Coordinates of C-alpha atoms and ligand atoms in Angstrom, one line a residue:
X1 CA 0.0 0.0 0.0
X2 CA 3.4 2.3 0.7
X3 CA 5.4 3.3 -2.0
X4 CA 8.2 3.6 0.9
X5 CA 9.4 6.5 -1.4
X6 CA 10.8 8.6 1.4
X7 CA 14.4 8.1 2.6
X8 CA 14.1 5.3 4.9
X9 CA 17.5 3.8 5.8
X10 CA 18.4 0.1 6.8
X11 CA 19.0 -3.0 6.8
X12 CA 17.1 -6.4 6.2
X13 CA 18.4 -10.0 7.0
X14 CA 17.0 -12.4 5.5
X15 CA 17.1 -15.7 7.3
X16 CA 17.4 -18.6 4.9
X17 CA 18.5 -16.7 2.1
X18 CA 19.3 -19.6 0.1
X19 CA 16.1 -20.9 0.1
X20 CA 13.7 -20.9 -2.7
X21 CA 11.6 -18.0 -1.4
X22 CA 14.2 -15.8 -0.7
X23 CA 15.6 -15.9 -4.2
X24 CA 12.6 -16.6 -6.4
X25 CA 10.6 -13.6 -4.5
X26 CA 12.1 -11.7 -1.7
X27 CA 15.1 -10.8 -3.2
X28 CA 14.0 -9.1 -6.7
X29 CA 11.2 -7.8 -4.5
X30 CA 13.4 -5.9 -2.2
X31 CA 15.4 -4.6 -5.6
X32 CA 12.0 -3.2 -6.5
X33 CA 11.4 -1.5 -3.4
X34 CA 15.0 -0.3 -3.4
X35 CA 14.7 1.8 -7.0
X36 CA 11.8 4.2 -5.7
X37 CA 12.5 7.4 -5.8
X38 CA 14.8 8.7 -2.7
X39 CA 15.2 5.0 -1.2
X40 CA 18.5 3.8 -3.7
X41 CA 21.4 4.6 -1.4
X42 CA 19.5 3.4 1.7
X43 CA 18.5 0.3 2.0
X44 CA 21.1 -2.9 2.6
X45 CA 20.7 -6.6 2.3
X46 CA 22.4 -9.0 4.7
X47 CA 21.6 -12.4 3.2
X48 CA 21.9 -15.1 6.4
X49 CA 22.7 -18.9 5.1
X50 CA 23.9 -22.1 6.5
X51 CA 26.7 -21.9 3.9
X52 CA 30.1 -20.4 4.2
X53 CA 29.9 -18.4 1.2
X54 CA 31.7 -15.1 0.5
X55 CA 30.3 -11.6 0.0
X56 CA 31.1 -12.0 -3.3
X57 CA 30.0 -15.8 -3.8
X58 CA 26.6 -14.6 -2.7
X59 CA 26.4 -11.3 -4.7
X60 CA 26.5 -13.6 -8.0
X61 CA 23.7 -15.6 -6.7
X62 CA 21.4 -12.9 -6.0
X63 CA 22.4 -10.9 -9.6
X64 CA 21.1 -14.7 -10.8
X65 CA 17.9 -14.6 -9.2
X66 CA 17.3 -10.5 -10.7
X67 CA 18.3 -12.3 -13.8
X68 CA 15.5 -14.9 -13.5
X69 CA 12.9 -12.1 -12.3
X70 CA 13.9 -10.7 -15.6
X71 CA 15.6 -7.6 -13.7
X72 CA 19.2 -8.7 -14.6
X73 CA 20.4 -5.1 -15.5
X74 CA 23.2 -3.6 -15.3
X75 CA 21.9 -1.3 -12.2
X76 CA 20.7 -4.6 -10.6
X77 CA 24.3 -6.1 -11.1
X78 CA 25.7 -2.3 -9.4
X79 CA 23.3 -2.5 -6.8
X80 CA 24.6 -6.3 -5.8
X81 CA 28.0 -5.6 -5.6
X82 CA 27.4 -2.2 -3.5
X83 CA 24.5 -3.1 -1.2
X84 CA 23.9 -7.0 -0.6
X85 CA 26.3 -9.2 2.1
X86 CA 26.1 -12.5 2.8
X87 CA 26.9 -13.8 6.6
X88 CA 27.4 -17.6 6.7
X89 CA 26.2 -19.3 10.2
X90 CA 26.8 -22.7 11.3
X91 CA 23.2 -23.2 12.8
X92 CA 20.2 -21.2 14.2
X93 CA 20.6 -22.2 17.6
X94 CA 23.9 -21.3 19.3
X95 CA 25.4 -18.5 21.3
X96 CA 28.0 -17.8 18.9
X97 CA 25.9 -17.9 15.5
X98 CA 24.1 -14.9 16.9
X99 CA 27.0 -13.2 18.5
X100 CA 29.2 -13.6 15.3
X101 CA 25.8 -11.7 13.2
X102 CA 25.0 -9.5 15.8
X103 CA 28.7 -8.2 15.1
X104 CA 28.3 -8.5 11.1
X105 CA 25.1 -6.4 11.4
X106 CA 26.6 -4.0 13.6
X107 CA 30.0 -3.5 11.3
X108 CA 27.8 -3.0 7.8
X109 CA 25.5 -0.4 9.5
X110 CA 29.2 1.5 11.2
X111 CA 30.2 1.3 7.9
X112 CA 27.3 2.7 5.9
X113 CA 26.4 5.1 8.9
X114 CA 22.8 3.2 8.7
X115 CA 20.8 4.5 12.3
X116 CA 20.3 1.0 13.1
X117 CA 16.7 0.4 11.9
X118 CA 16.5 -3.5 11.0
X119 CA 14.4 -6.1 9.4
X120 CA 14.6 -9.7 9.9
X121 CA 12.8 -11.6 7.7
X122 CA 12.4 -15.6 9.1
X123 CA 12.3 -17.3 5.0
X124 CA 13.3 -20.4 7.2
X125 CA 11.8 -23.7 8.0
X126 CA 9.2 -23.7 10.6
X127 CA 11.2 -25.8 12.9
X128 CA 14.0 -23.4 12.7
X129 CA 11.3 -20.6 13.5
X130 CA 11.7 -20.9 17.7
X131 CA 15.4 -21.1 18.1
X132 CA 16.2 -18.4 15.6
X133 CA 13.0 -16.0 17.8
X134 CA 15.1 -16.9 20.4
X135 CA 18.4 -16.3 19.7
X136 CA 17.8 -12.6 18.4
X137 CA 15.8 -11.9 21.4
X138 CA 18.9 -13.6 23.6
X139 CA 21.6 -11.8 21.6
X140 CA 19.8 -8.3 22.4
X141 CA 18.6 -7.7 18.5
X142 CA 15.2 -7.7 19.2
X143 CA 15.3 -4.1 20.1
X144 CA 17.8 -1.5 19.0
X145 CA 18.3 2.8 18.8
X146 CA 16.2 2.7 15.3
X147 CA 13.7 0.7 14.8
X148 CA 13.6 -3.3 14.3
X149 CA 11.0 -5.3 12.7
X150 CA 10.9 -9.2 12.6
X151 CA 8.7 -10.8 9.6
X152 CA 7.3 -14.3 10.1
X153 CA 6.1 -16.2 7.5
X154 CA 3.4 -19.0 7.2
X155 CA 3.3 -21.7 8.7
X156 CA 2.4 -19.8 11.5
X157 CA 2.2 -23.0 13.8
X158 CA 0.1 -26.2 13.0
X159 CA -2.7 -26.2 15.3
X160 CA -4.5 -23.6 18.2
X161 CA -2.1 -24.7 20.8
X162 CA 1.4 -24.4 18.5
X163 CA 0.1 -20.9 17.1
X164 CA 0.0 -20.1 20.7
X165 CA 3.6 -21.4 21.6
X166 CA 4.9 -19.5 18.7
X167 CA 3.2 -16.3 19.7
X168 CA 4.1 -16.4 23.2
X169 CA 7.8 -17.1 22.4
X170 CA 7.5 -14.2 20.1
X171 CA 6.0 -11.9 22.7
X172 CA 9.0 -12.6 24.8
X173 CA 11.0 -10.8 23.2
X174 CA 9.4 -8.4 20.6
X175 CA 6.5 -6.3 20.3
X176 CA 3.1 -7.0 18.8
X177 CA 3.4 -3.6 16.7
X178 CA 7.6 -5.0 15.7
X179 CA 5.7 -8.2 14.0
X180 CA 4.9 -8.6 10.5
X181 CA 2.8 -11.5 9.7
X182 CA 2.9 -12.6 6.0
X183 CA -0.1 -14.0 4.5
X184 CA 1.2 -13.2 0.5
X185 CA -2.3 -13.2 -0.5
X186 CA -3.1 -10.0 0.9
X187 CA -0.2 -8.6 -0.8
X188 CA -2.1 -8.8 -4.5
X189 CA -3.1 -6.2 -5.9
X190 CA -6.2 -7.8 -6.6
X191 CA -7.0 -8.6 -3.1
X192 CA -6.8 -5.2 -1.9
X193 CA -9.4 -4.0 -4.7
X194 CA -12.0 -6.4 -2.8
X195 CA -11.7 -3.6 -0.1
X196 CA -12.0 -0.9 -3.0
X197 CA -14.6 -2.9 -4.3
X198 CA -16.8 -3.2 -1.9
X199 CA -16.8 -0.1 -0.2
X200 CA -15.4 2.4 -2.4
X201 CA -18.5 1.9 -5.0
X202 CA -21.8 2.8 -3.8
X203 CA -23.6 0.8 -6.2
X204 CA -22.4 -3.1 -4.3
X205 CA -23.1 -2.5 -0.7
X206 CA -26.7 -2.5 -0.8
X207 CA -26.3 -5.7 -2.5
X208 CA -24.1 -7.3 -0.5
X209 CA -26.2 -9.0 2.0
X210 CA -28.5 -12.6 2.1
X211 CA -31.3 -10.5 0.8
X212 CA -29.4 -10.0 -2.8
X213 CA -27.3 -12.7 -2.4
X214 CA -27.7 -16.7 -2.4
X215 CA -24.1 -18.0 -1.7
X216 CA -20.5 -17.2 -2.4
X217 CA -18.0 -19.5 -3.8
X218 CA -13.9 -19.2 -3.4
X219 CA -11.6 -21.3 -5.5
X220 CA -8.0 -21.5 -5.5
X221 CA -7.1 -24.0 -8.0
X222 CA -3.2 -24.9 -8.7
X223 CA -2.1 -26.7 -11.7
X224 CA 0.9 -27.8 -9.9
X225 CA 2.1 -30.4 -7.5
X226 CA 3.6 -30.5 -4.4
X227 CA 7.1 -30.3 -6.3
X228 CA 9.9 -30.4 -4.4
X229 CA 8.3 -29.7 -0.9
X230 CA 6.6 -33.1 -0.6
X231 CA 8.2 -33.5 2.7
X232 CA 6.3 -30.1 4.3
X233 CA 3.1 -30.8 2.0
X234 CA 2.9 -34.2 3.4
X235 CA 2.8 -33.0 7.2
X236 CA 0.7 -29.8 6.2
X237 CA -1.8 -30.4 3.5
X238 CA -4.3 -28.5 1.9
X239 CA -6.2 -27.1 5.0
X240 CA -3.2 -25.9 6.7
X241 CA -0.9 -24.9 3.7
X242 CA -4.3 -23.1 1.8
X243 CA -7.6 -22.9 3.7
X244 CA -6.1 -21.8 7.2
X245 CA -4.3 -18.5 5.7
X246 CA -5.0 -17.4 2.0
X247 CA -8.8 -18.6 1.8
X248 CA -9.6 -17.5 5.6
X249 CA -8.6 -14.1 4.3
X250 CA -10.0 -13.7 1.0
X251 CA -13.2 -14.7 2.6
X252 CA -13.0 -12.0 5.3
X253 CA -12.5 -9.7 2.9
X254 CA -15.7 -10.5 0.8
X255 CA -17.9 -11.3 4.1
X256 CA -16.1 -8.0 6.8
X257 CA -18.6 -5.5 7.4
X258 CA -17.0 -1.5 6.5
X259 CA -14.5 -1.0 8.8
X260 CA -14.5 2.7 10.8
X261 CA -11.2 3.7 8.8
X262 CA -8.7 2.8 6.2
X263 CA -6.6 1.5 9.2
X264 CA -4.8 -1.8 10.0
X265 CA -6.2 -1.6 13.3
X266 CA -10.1 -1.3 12.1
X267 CA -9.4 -3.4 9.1
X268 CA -8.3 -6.4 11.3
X269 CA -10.6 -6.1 13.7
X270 CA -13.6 -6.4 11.3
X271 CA -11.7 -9.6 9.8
X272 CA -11.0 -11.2 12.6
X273 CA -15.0 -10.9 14.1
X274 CA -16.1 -12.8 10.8
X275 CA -13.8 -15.9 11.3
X276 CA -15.2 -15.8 15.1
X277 CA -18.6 -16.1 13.5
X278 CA -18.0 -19.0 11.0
X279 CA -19.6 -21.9 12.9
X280 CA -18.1 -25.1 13.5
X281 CA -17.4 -27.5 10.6
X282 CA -18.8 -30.4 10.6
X283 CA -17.7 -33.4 8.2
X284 CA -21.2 -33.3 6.4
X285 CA -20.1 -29.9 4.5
X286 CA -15.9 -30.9 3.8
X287 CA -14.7 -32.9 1.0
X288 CA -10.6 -34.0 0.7
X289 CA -9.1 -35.2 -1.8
X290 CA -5.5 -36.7 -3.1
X291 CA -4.4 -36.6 -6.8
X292 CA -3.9 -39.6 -8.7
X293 CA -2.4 -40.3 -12.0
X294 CA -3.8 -37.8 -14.3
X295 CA -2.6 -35.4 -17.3
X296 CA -2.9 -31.8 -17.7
X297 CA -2.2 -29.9 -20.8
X298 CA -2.4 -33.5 -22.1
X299 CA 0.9 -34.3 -20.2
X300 CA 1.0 -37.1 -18.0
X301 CA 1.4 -36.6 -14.2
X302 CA 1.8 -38.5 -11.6
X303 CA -0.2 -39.2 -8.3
X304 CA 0.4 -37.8 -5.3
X305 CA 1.7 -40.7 -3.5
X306 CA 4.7 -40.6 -6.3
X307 CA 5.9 -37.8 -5.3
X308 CA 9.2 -37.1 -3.8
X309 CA 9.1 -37.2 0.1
X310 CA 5.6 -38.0 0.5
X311 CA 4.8 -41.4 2.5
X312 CA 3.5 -44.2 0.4
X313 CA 0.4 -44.3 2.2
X314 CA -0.3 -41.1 2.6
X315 CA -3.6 -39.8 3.9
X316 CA -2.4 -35.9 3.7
X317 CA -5.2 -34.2 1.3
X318 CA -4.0 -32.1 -1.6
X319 CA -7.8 -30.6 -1.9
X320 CA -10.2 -29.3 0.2
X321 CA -14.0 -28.4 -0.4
X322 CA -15.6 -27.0 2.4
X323 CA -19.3 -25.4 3.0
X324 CA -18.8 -22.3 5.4
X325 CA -21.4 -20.3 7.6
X326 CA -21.2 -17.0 8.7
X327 CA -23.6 -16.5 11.3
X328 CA -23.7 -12.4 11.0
X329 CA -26.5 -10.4 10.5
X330 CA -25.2 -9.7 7.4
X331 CA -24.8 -13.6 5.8
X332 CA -27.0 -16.0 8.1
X333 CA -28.1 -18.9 6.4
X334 CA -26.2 -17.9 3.1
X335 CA -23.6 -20.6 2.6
X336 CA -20.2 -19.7 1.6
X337 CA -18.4 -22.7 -0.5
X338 CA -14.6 -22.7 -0.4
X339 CA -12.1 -25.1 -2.4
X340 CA -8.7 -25.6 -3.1
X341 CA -6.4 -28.6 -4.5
X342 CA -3.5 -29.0 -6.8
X343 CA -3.3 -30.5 -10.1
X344 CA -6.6 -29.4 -11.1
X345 CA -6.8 -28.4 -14.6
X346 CA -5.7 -24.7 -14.0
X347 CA -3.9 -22.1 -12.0
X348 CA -6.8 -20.0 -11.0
X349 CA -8.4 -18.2 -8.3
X350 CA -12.2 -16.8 -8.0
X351 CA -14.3 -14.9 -5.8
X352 CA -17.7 -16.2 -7.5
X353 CA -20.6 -13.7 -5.8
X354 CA -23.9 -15.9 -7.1
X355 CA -26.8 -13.2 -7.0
X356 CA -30.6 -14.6 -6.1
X357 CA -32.8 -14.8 -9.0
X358 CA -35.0 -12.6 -10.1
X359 CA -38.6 -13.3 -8.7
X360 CA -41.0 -13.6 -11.4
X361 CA -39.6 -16.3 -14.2
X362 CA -40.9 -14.4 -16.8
X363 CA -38.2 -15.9 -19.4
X364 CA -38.0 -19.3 -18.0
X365 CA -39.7 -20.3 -21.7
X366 CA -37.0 -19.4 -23.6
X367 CA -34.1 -20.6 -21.4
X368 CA -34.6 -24.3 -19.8
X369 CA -31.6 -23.6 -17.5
X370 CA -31.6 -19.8 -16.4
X371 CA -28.0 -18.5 -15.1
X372 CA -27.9 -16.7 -12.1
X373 CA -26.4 -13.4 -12.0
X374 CA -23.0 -13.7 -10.8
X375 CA -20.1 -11.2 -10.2
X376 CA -16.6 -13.1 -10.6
X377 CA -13.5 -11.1 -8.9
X378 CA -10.5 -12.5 -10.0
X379 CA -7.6 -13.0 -7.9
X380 CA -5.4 -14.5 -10.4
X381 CA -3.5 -14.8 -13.3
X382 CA -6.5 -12.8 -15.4
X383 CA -7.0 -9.9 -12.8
X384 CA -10.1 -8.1 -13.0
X385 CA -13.9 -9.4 -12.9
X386 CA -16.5 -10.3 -14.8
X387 CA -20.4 -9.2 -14.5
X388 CA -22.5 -12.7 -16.1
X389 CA -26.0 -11.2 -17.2
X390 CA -29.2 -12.6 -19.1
X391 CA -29.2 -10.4 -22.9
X392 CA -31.8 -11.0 -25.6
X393 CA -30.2 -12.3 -28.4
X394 CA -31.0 -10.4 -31.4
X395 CA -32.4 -13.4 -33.4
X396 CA -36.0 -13.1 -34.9
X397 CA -36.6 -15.9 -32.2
X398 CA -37.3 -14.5 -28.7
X399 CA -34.0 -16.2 -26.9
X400 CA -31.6 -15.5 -24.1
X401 CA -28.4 -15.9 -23.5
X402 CA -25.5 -15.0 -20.8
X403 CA -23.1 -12.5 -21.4
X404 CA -20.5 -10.9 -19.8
X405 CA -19.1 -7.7 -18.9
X406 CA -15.6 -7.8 -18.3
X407 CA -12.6 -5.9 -16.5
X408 CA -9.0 -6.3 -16.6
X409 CA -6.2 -4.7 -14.8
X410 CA -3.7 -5.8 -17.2
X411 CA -6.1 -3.3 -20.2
X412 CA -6.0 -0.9 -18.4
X413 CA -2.4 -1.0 -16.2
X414 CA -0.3 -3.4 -17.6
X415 CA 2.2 -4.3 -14.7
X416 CA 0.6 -5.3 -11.6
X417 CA 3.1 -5.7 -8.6
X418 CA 4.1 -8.8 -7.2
X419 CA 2.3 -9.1 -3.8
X420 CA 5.7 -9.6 -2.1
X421 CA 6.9 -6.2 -3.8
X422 CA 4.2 -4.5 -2.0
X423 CA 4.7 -6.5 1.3
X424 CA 8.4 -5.6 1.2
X425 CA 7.7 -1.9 0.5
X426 CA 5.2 -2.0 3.8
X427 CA 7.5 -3.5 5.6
X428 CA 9.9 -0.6 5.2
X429 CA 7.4 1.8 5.8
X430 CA 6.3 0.7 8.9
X431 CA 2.3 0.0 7.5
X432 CA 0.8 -3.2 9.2
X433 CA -2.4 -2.8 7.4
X434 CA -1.8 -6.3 4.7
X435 CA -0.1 -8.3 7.5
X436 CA -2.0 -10.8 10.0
X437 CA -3.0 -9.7 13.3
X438 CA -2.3 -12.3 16.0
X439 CA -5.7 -12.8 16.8
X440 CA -6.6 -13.0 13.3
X441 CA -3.7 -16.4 13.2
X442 CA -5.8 -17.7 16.4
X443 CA -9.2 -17.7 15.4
X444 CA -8.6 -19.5 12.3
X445 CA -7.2 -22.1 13.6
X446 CA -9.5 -22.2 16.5
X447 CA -12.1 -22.9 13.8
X448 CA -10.1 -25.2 11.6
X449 CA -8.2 -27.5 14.6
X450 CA -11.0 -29.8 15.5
X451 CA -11.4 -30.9 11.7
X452 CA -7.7 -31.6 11.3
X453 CA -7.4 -33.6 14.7
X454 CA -10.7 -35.3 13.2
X455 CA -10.8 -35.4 9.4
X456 CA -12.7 -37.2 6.9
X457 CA -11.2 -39.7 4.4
X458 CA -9.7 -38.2 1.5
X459 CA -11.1 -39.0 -1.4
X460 CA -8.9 -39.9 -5.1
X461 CA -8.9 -37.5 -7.4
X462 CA -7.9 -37.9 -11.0
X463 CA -4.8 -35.3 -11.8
X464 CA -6.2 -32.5 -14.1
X465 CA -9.7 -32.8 -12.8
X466 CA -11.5 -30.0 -10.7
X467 CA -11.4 -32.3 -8.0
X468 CA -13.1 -35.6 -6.5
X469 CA -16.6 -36.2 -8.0
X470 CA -18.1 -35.8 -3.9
X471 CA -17.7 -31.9 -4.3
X472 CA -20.9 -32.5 -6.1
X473 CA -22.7 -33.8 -3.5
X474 CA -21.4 -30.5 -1.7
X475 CA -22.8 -28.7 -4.3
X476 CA -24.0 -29.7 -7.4
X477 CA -23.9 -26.2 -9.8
X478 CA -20.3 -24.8 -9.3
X479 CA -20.3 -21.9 -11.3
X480 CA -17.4 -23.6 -12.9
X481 CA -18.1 -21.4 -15.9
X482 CA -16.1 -18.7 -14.4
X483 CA -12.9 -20.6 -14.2
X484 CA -12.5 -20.1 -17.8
X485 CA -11.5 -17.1 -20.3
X486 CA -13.7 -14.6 -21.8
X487 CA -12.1 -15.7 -25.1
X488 CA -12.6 -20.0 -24.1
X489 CA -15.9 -19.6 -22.4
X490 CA -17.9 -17.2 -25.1
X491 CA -16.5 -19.9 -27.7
X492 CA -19.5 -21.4 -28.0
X493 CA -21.9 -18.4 -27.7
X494 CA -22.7 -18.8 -23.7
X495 CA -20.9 -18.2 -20.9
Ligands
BG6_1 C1 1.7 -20.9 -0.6 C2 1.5 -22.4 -0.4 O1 1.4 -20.2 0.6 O2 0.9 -20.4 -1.6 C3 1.8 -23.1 -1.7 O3 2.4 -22.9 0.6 C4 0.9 -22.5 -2.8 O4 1.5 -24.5 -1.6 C5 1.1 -21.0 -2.9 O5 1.4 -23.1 -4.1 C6 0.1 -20.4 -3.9 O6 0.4 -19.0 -4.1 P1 0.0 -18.3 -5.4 O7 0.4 -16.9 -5.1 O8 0.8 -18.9 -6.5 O9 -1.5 -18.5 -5.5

């Protein structure tokens, strides 16, 4: 939400710097952030690693990973050499690993005459997450003459009672208003516009209620696998990795009511009170799933239980349908459907707002199956939204069909951020507004802890399916519709 354009000096560690994160996202994120206006000279990078690279070793690596972000110029290759350091430790546990970086920090911030304001970003490993809390508090870098921030990101625990250990440890030694907790959904651009949506356009309020509407549906649909990161996935799965964070959000944001103020504080708190009045899940309204031998793109894929580091017999879901209730004045009795898996057919994610129909069937004649009206917000890849409406066709013959009106950022913007860019850039300036309150963190998995101490079978899936065939006993009209194009979906002359 920052543009983080005014002079801002410091430093950020990033812990795990050799990881996948850090050098896929973080790092040409933080080169973004670093080229506004008035922020070049200011801002440092001390890469942390278990490695016992040099400076220079390291500085090659990250002009790589610009290069792969498609940002490997030759101001990206400057800004390496003058303003990224590596410090190699041997663990995140002892004494002297923090000692030894406590120094390193100290010496690049005498050198650059930074005023000790710091970041430490945690890019690590869950289980690394405690001792590495510890150790900063311990080796007195929680707190400094600047200001110092510590970024956390997801898994943030596994259940009620580890999200509590985690937060407590946290609260020993730094501030609630020092920690950043990133949810990188709340980072898109896309997300953010629900807020515009909704309450900066007189026209959707009045609508958005059980009176207007019948249901809501959320889909977060991966083409991929697990990948490489069978061995988290298969101690995680879908509800944790997906429905805990990401779709908890996104569904605050569509159900909140307005908050008082564009403010983190009044934002949160209207999330967090609709997850405290989803009701308790019970297995009648939640469908899992696992991927089996399938194709996509009409390229064979294997099954989940395949995959590198997952256990053989496996019973971790890769998909989750859910049926949600959000007992508020606002939604009671209007169900609100949620699902997520990998390996469907598509990398897609929808906000599907199904309208009630219109009273009197007037047309029902000349349609068999009339379409609801529905407003589609898409998250992702085609950002915008589509409006699906009943037109006459201009034949002799009285007949309807459904069209669409249809917005997208990319018409009308072109670039849109990457969400860590503008999670980076709030970081820096200080804005807590996109990241997770802690009491956001507990009441989702207050709701979501008895299902995963208690969870229904999963059911097989075939790879490049929308999912296992129960999701229609769930719900049998999924607007799947919307998960296609414009150009795919008006092929054949209805949406
Ligand atoms: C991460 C999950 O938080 O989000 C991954 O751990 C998932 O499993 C990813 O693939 C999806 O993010 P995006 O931005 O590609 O939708």
């Amino acid at each position: 939400m920052h543009d983080a354009s005014s002079s801002n000096p410091h430093l950020f560690v990033i812990f795990g710097v050799t990881g996948d994160l850090a050098q896929r996202k973080l790092l040409p994120a933080f080169y973004h952030v670093t080229q506004q206006e008035g922020c070049e000279a200011d801002a440092f990078l001390l890469g942390v690693g278990r490695r016992s690279w040099s400076d220079a070793e390291f500085r090659q690596r990250a002009k790589d990973a610009l290069g792969a972000a498609g940002i490997g110029t030759p101001e990206g290759n400057g800004w390496c050499n003058e303003h990224v350091f590596f410090h190699g430790v041997d663990d995140y546990e002892s004494d002297e690993s923090f000692a030894g970086l406590r120094a390193r920090i100290e010496q690049i911030e005498r050198e650059h005459h930074l005023p000790k304001n710091r970041i430490y970003y945690l890019a690590l490993p869950p289980e690394t997450f405690e001792s590495t809390v510890t150790g900063l508090g311990e080796s007195g870098l929680a707190h400094s003459e600047g200001w110092t921030r510590l970024v956390v990101e997801k898994p943030f625990g596994k259940d009620l009672e580890t999200a509590r250990e985690l937060d407590q440890l946290i609260h020993r030694h730094f501030h609630e208003d020092q920690v950043y907790r990133i949810d990188h959904y709340l980072g898109k651009t896309t997300v953010q516009n629900l807020l515009v949506f909704r309450f900066g356009n007189g026209m959707f309020e009045p609508l958005w209620n059980r009176d207007r509407i019948s249901r809501v549906e959320i889909t977060v649909g991966e083409d991929l696998g697990v990948g490489s990161r069978g061995g988290y996935y298969d101690t995680a799965g879908a509800l944790r990795d997906m429905v805990q964070n990401h779709i908890i959000q996104l569904l605050s944001l569509v159900a909140m009511e307005p908050p008082t103020a564009f403010e983190a504080e009044a934002i949160r708190s209207e999330k967090v009170k609709v997850v405290r009045s989803i009701t308790s899940i019970v297995h009648h309204d939640v469908v899992l799933g696992q991927y089996a031998d399938g194709s996509i793109d009409g390229e064979p894929v294997q099954g989940y239980l395949s995959e590198p580091r997952v256990a053989p017999d496996s019973q971790t879901e890769t998909y989750a349908a859910l049926r949600l209730h959000v007992d508020t004045w606002r939604w009671h009795g209007i169900p609100f459907y949620v699902r997520t898996g990998k390996r469907l057919p598509a990398r897609t994610t929808k906000v599907a707002i199904v309208f009630r129909d219109a009273p009197l069937p007037l047309f029902r004649a000349f349609k068999d199956h009339p379409v609801p009206n529905v407003l589609v917000i898409s998250i992702q890849p085609d950002e915008g939204f589509d409006l699906f409406f009943e037109v006459k066709t201009p034949d002799r013959d009285f007949r309807l069909d459904t069209k669409r009106l249809t917005f997208r950022y990319q018409d009308q913007f072109g670039r849109i951020p990457e969400a860590y860019e503008t999670l980076v850039a709030d970081i820096v300036a200080g804005d807590q507004t996109l990241f997770v309150h802690r009491d956001e963190v507990e009441a989702s998995w207050k709701l979501l802890t008895p299902l995963l101490k208690h969870k229904p079978p999963v059911a097989p899936y075939e790879a490049g399916t929308w999912g296992p065939k129960e999701i229609y006993d769930l719900l049998p009209d999924w607007v799947d519709f919307c998960l296609r194009e414009p150009a795919e979906a008006d092929e054949g002359g209805s949406a």
